[in-house]
Amino acid sequence: MKYLGCAYYPEYWGADRFETDAKLMQAAGINIARVGEFAWSRMEPKEGEYTLDWLHQCIETLARYGINVLMCTPTATPPEWLTSKHPETCLVRADGVRAVHGARRHYCTTNQTYRRFSATITDVLTKDLARHRNIVAWQLDNEFGPELSWCFCPDCQARFQAWLRERYGTVEELNRRWGTGFWSKDYTDWSQVTLSNDLSSYSSRTLDSKRFWSAMMIEFAEKQSDIIRRNTPHVMVTTNGMGPIYSHIDYYKLFAYLDVACDDLYFDIGTMDANVCAMNIFRSIKPGKRFWVTETGSGALDHNKPPHPLQFRAWAWSSLAHGAEAHMIFRWRTCLSGQEQELQGILEHSGQPRQRYKAVQNCFLELRKHWENLQDLPPPDAPVAIVQDYDTLWGYEASRIGSSVKYTGLVYDVHKALWRRNIVCDLIPTDRALNPYRLVILPSTMMISQEFAERLNLFVRNGGTVLAIGQIGMRDDSDNYLPYPGPDHLQELLGIRIEGGMYLKSHVEADEALWEPAPKSRDIEVGITGVLGAKKVHGSAGTWVADVSLNGASFLMRFTDGAYAEQPAVVSRQTGGGNAIYVASTRLDTALFGEVLDHALSQARIQHGIATPENVEAIRRANVVFLVNHTQSSASIPMDTPREVMVGAYRAGMADLGPYGVCVLRY
Amino acid sequence: MKYLGCAYYPEYWGADRFETDAKLMQAAGINIARVGEFAWSRMEPKEGEYTLDWLHQCIETLARYGINVLMCTPTATPPEWLTSKHPETCLVRADGVRAVHGARRHYCTTNQTYRRFSATITDVLTKDLARHRNIVAWQLDNEFGPELSWCFCPDCQARFQAWLRERYGTVEELNRRWGTGFWSKDYTDWSQVTLSNDLSSYSSRTLDSKRFWSAMMIEFAEKQSDIIRRNTPHVMVTTNGMGPIYSHIDYYKLFAYLDVACDDLYFDIGTMDANVCAMNIFRSIKPGKRFWVTETGSGALDHNKPPHPLQFRAWAWSSLAHGAEAHMIFRWRTCLSGQEQELQGILEHSGQPRQRYKAVQNCFLELRKHWENLQDLPPPDAPVAIVQDYDTLWGYEASRIGSSVKYTGLVYDVHKALWRRNIVCDLIPTDRALNPYRLVILPSTMMISQEFAERLNLFVRNGGTVLAIGQIGMRDDSDNYLPYPGPDHLQELLGIRIEGGMYLKSHVEADEALWEPAPKSRDIEVGITGVLGAKKVHGSAGTWVADVSLNGASFLMRFTDGAYAEQPAVVSRQTGGGNAIYVASTRLDTALFGEVLDHALSQARIQHGIATPENVEAIRRANVVFLVNHTQSSASIPMDTPREVMVGAYRAGMADLGPYGVCVLRY
Amino acid sequence: MKYLGCAYYPEYWGADRFETDAKLMQAAGINIARVGEFAWSRMEPKEGEYTLDWLHQCIETLARYGINVLMCTPTATPPEWLTSKHPETCLVRADGVRAVHGARRHYCTTNQTYRRFSATITDVLTKDLARHRNIVAWQLDNEFGPELSWCFCPDCQARFQAWLRERYGTVEELNRRWGTGFWSKDYTDWSQVTLSNDLSSYSSRTLDSKRFWSAMMIEFAEKQSDIIRRNTPHVMVTTNGMGPIYSHIDYYKLFAYLDVACDDLYFDIGTMDANVCAMNIFRSIKPGKRFWVTETGSGALDHNKPPHPLQFRAWAWSSLAHGAEAHMIFRWRTCLSGQEQELQGILEHSGQPRQRYKAVQNCFLELRKHWENLQDLPPPDAPVAIVQDYDTLWGYEASRIGSSVKYTGLVYDVHKALWRRNIVCDLIPTDRALNPYRLVILPSTMMISQEFAERLNLFVRNGGTVLAIGQIGMRDDSDNYLPYPGPDHLQELLGIRIEGGMYLKSHVEADEALWEPAPKSRDIEVGITGVLGAKKVHGSAGTWVADVSLNGASFLMRFTDGAYAEQPAVVSRQTGGGNAIYVASTRLDTALFGEVLDHALSQARIQHGIATPENVEAIRRANVVFLVNHTQSSASIPMDTPREVMVGAYRAGMADLGPYGVCVLRY
């Protein structure tokens, strides 16, 4: 890969170690170090007094060993002198208690004082460090988001009211849009409208609060990046994201302003399909660009499960295969003190290289050896797009039904089914161009704007296939239900009316209490049967089913029992050269969903990728195929004879993968 | 039934829907709508500015379709302008945090400002609406009680101190009655005495706090009803209660001031025996009067388990059979927005009638058809009374033993045993006349006043039977134990002394820790054997057993093991023409309790009702028998040939009930 | 035993009961009563007005019946008039909320106002009661510790800053010692440094907070005892401790200032080995002195599991055998009211003696009968010391690894293995003389000072054996890891370098998520094999293993699998006449640990005690052997023929113990 690296804390270890560390890094194949994101108190120990000599010395030492720097603004951890002089810069939790110094991300990014201090340190740093040519990018802050809590401080409340005024004009319009007529909730003055982040209030209010906080964080990021670009216009600006789907900030909007999408992707936190989903998301965030993995672990997080040393290598190859350009370990050396005292770095507490150093070194030297031959590969080709809509996500979070319908889970399920078929997909927002794709999947996209509906229409008319699943277009953009049947703006394209729906729970029994002592809410399933293509197919639906009446669509499958027995379960309607399929349930059983997906893929003329066992993946990019085994068992994959076996073992028509094995074949 | 209806929110749906809705209601058999309980902000959008035209129009539209109105005071949801101008009207939680606007019941009913606003809106509304003849009753507020929390605001604290001064006269007397000598708790000034609602304090203080809050809520209700009666003296006044046993307010006192007892009885929340218990309680609250079911569901609560459509009908017939005069659905149409966005109304979000509308319509039209022939039936005859004492209930809640001895559970168990025998019972407070009954049951009534003891004495002397169970008369009216053996005032009637008692837990073992890591407290049982009537009976006791010495009673059964082996377990003493039976345990196994109950019933010359399978009930009222099957299985009940089969199937000596089936036979 | 007694509350029961109670006590064999620890409001009902007549009368009545008094300062429960006039005396929780009156231990012992009131009442009481000769000791306060919470009030914060200034001199030095360089935590002013008691902050800060709170509580105790000693120099001063290991206060320091170590040892709360550990600890706290059991239960705690009546006797004999001089029941009579209304005393609520009175009476009269012949026995001989280090304990509590490595659990496991062998041990702090012992065990002693290391060295050179287990000397005294390999100061004695270590968790799998929905962190074990003495031994290690390189030690056992396969697992090094053994894991399986322990015992020439079944103990003191059966099963122990069977049954070479049986044999 272009960049192999680690997070490095020169402010913690002191100048005595710079030479030793840089040398050890170089020997391990490291060519980039992330520096400075928590170092504010050592950069500016007192207000306006800057001590940056150590930083210059460190960056220069790294340069001598051929190591680039991802330099950070240090605003994720304001120094004590700042927060003790300006306590109003600390965030206020929902219960009204102000956060105190002692951790990180305890500040309010909306607060004007904090923004002023943030601008000054960013300006000073970027000017002062501008001369170092090995600084290849700037990272803003660290892992933006509500690590402690979103903020409810007076500044945020006032700004929220201004933001709402901007959006709605009058309190009366806000009342109308939020539907405040139940429980006497009408507002008569902007000052009455405050932030909310739970289920006890109107979902409209919570949804708008989430939109507001996301917008504020993005505004903070944009202001920092403006300063950096003014001072060092040639250097990339980015920040490190999280997740597969990070639910707190609209990353499509955040990274639109930045130069590269970065993910702190700890492969051991999620399942492998979630890790791949993360990579597909970050590759989708900035189309046509490569993403960076800015943090991943080389050892156990805290004192939790450690990765297998070979697994670390499998993850790195997967990262490269999915289009990453950087792969960076958190962190160089385990800290002796502090909140993350147990989170293992590459070196031991003692500073000695032991087992983890060797595992990283082996992996990085191998990756560097092959990079020259792989760096010009085009990104993986994605014929499918899954729509991932932040309004829908926040709408579910703001509503009680979010505990039944797990929106991100639905997205992950769809993604996983594609990954099992080794089909690459993008995950896109509703305002993204649809023409690069042959199949667009809407997993319970609750809010459908007219504009988006029109583009979906055009997409189908032009030959595209749409697969719409579950609660499609059932709420307005304030998270309220429609006073008419759904799906909003899509009744014609899908050829149906959604009259209502039902959550699939067993009926109440005479001898069971619903709420006492414990809710015995038993989930049920209802049967589905019908014909897809020429194939008779059976299966079941769970969680929720729609009360659908036909409005032009063809009946492919029907419910066999339950309240909607004999009603449509899967329907399809052709428009122009394309086709739209609707599934009247948020969740089908895995096999049935596979059949429906295969039907849609076949409509869209998309073929499966290379067949592999579960958790073994095959990624084809131009004439190179990457096979990565994420399991402890060996696997043999039938493959045509390649021109070159770049990595791993190929023999008699088979690529042989040991536990966590990797095979790269050039055709 | 006389009234079949639903809750309707004209302020939410707007005048455009009044005609459509009224017409659909009429077609569904609805003849009453509850209106206005959450509409304050639309009745009085600014302080002193009233907009009631929409309300007049709605009530008149309903009148045109033959629909009556249960009109409500809107004080359950004060408008934003009120609470933002007068934040002191919002309640204060135990942790000192004041509730904010955003839900309902967030106000303090003790607060004088709130009482003033409450009086004004009640006065304005009742005067303004007085001319509408279809308003048949007024509902005060909505579901009185501590929905968010009881209030600990300075007003409540001051009023509590005044209430205590009224009750005890001096701080010294309070110290004496509360027993403040342990842990240095003596008060020296009224200002030190504050409200408490948990187990960390003296149980006396918590008990008096509960009494106080109940009294304040009742006072608030009485003040509203005084205004209504002054303005519209011909209209009934009520409020909607909850529960089978609602533990927060003394309903016997609350409804004593009102005209009809109403229960929001969601049949799907409780087991069927709890639902029947609720109906028996609300029928008992105002003896000789019929009760109302003011809220029940037609669909799923939130997105929980839905009732079976036939089950909805079974519940309605049960309601009628037990003496309800009104049966009202919550709510007409599912709201699009707000806190209860998912709670299903009769109509869909879209306003369309679909499955739930049809189920309600079928049921209501059938009920209306038969009402003429059933309306003059006398209420069910109840030969048994179970004493339900709020002081005892609160005493258990205020004490740590409440986690072992579940007082309301004991009451429900006794009730269930009677229901299984199809014997109707009343649930009465200790100050209710006993002479209508042949058997009075005291389920662990911890506090026995001298006055009540005397009436029990008289009841037995006059031929009645008393069945006293468990912790009878063991505490004084401040929830403190007696400094002498119990049962207080009943040693003679029951012929025993309760010297102490023991909770039935296994002994501590050498290799188990009591508190770490988790208490391995294992419940044990002790054997009981003896003779009831002429029958040898065995069984077991659980939870708690009494250390009893005889004081004139006859020994019916004894413990066979445990600390009190060979001591009395069940005793009996005759006084005058009657009999008192004491059970020296709070909980017998179900079979043994059945034997003891049958013995007491036989002493009281009370026969079982019609024999039915579990959860199939038979209620006889004069010459009509109602059979209702609350199970999914069919049931056939042997019955004499009736004069008329009003509802359901009768054939060859058998009433045949399908799943959730109903049969009404006239003799 | 010298003192058999109970807690007595004359202020609660009133003078009417003094005579009755004293008579009943005497008849039960009671010769000491603890009085006054919660009686402040009855001693000083108003500020400066003292009413102590009742107390004189009570003490005199007790004297007449031959009953001594353990008199208490009443500062555990300040009266209402004090806290309502001086709310600043109430403690402040971590969330900033000040405790309110209503329970106990709700005050701040650092607060100067509270200290002033505490000094005054102590002075008044001790002067006024000085004339009573039956007061044999004073108890300070009651169960010192953070019962509600440690205090975060402004007084505590200011005092903490002063305490830190004393310790570190400058903020810069504090920054250096705490290692504040990560996450920008550098302090620039003392006022910024506040108390912490959780895992969200630097572990150094939490460790120093724990040290500070312990020191403040001890200072409070010392100030009270100074007053008592000034006024009644001839009377012992003590306080009642808790636990086996009480984690909040350094008891070695607290009791160093006092005359006797007392434990509130509820035998039913802990397992029997924990109870014995408690007795070994309290005997070790003041070497050469006998300890007191100041509280133990005669019935069920609250309404939890009750002890078996015979079990109560077994516990009392065990207490005597382990060297207790006093055994006191909590409490004389069950209170009618208050927070502990259900906690059973010897008498019933009613004041009557029933079953518990008889059990206590039987036991106490028996103990008194034998005391004369047993009182001069020397304390049990302890050839082994387990190091119990409060810095290490607090270090684990302050760190996330405390959830994996349960430090007190490790100490208990070592103790239990010794107890199973009927070998008596002391539990000692690191500054205690080592020469009385032949074996010293270090269970994961994380912090090893140079001074302690030198004494361990000398101990081994002089022929002693050291058994060091797990995380030895891996952190500095600020709870930070070392920047060089461990074990600090012991690399030579143990002959190893600890390079790092690994928590034993399974590797991450591709299809499992580490943090969502629930962490599937599966603990694993690794094999160990080798030779101890001449015996081949196998077994396994859990929790954590060390990455050890040899530095002079001999290789006894090795790991067979896992990351450190073939590396040292158990090593040994001889120095002078003695030997040091190191186990490279915090936890061995029980059998393997037994082998290692037996190897160390054999090196130290220590033999097992009398062989007994599990939870049957044998304590030898001079020529007397105590056998106590803590199980429900009978047990027969082969024993040589004694000169005298003092208690129990001996027959044909066997001591026969029934359930909970006791046998005392003189040789």
PDB file of C-alpha atoms in Angstrom, chain C residues 3 59-60 63 67-69 126-127 129-137 231-235:
ATOM      1  CA  TYR C   3     -16.581 -11.034  75.988  1.00  0.00           C
ATOM      2  CA  ILE C  59     -24.879   1.624  82.118  1.00  0.00           C
ATOM      3  CA  GLU C  60     -25.503   1.285  85.818  1.00  0.00           C
ATOM      4  CA  ALA C  63     -23.285  -3.075  85.686  1.00  0.00           C
ATOM      5  CA  ILE C  67     -22.485  -6.591  81.970  1.00  0.00           C
ATOM      6  CA  ASN C  68     -19.634  -4.523  80.581  1.00  0.00           C
ATOM      7  CA  VAL C  69     -20.060  -1.787  78.017  1.00  0.00           C
ATOM      8  CA  THR C 126     -15.987  10.693  77.551  1.00  0.00           C
ATOM      9  CA  LYS C 127     -15.748  13.133  80.438  1.00  0.00           C
ATOM     10  CA  LEU C 129     -19.092   8.735  81.418  1.00  0.00           C
ATOM     11  CA  ALA C 130     -15.566   8.429  82.764  1.00  0.00           C
ATOM     12  CA  ARG C 131     -16.759   7.221  86.158  1.00  0.00           C
ATOM     13  CA  HIS C 132     -18.405   4.021  84.889  1.00  0.00           C
ATOM     14  CA  ARG C 133     -15.969   1.199  85.547  1.00  0.00           C
ATOM     15  CA  ASN C 134     -17.863  -1.286  83.379  1.00  0.00           C
ATOM     16  CA  ILE C 135     -17.000   0.694  80.245  1.00  0.00           C
ATOM     17  CA  VAL C 136     -14.141  -1.467  79.034  1.00  0.00           C
ATOM     18  CA  ALA C 137     -13.563   0.130  75.647  1.00  0.00           C
ATOM     19  CA  ASN C 231     -10.208  11.915  79.122  1.00  0.00           C
ATOM     20  CA  THR C 232     -10.110   8.215  79.976  1.00  0.00           C
ATOM     21  CA  PRO C 233      -6.540   7.067  79.513  1.00  0.00           C
ATOM     22  CA  HIS C 234      -7.148   3.634  81.049  1.00  0.00           C
ATOM     23  CA  VAL C 235      -9.872   2.558  78.591  1.00  0.00           C
TER      24      VAL C 235
END
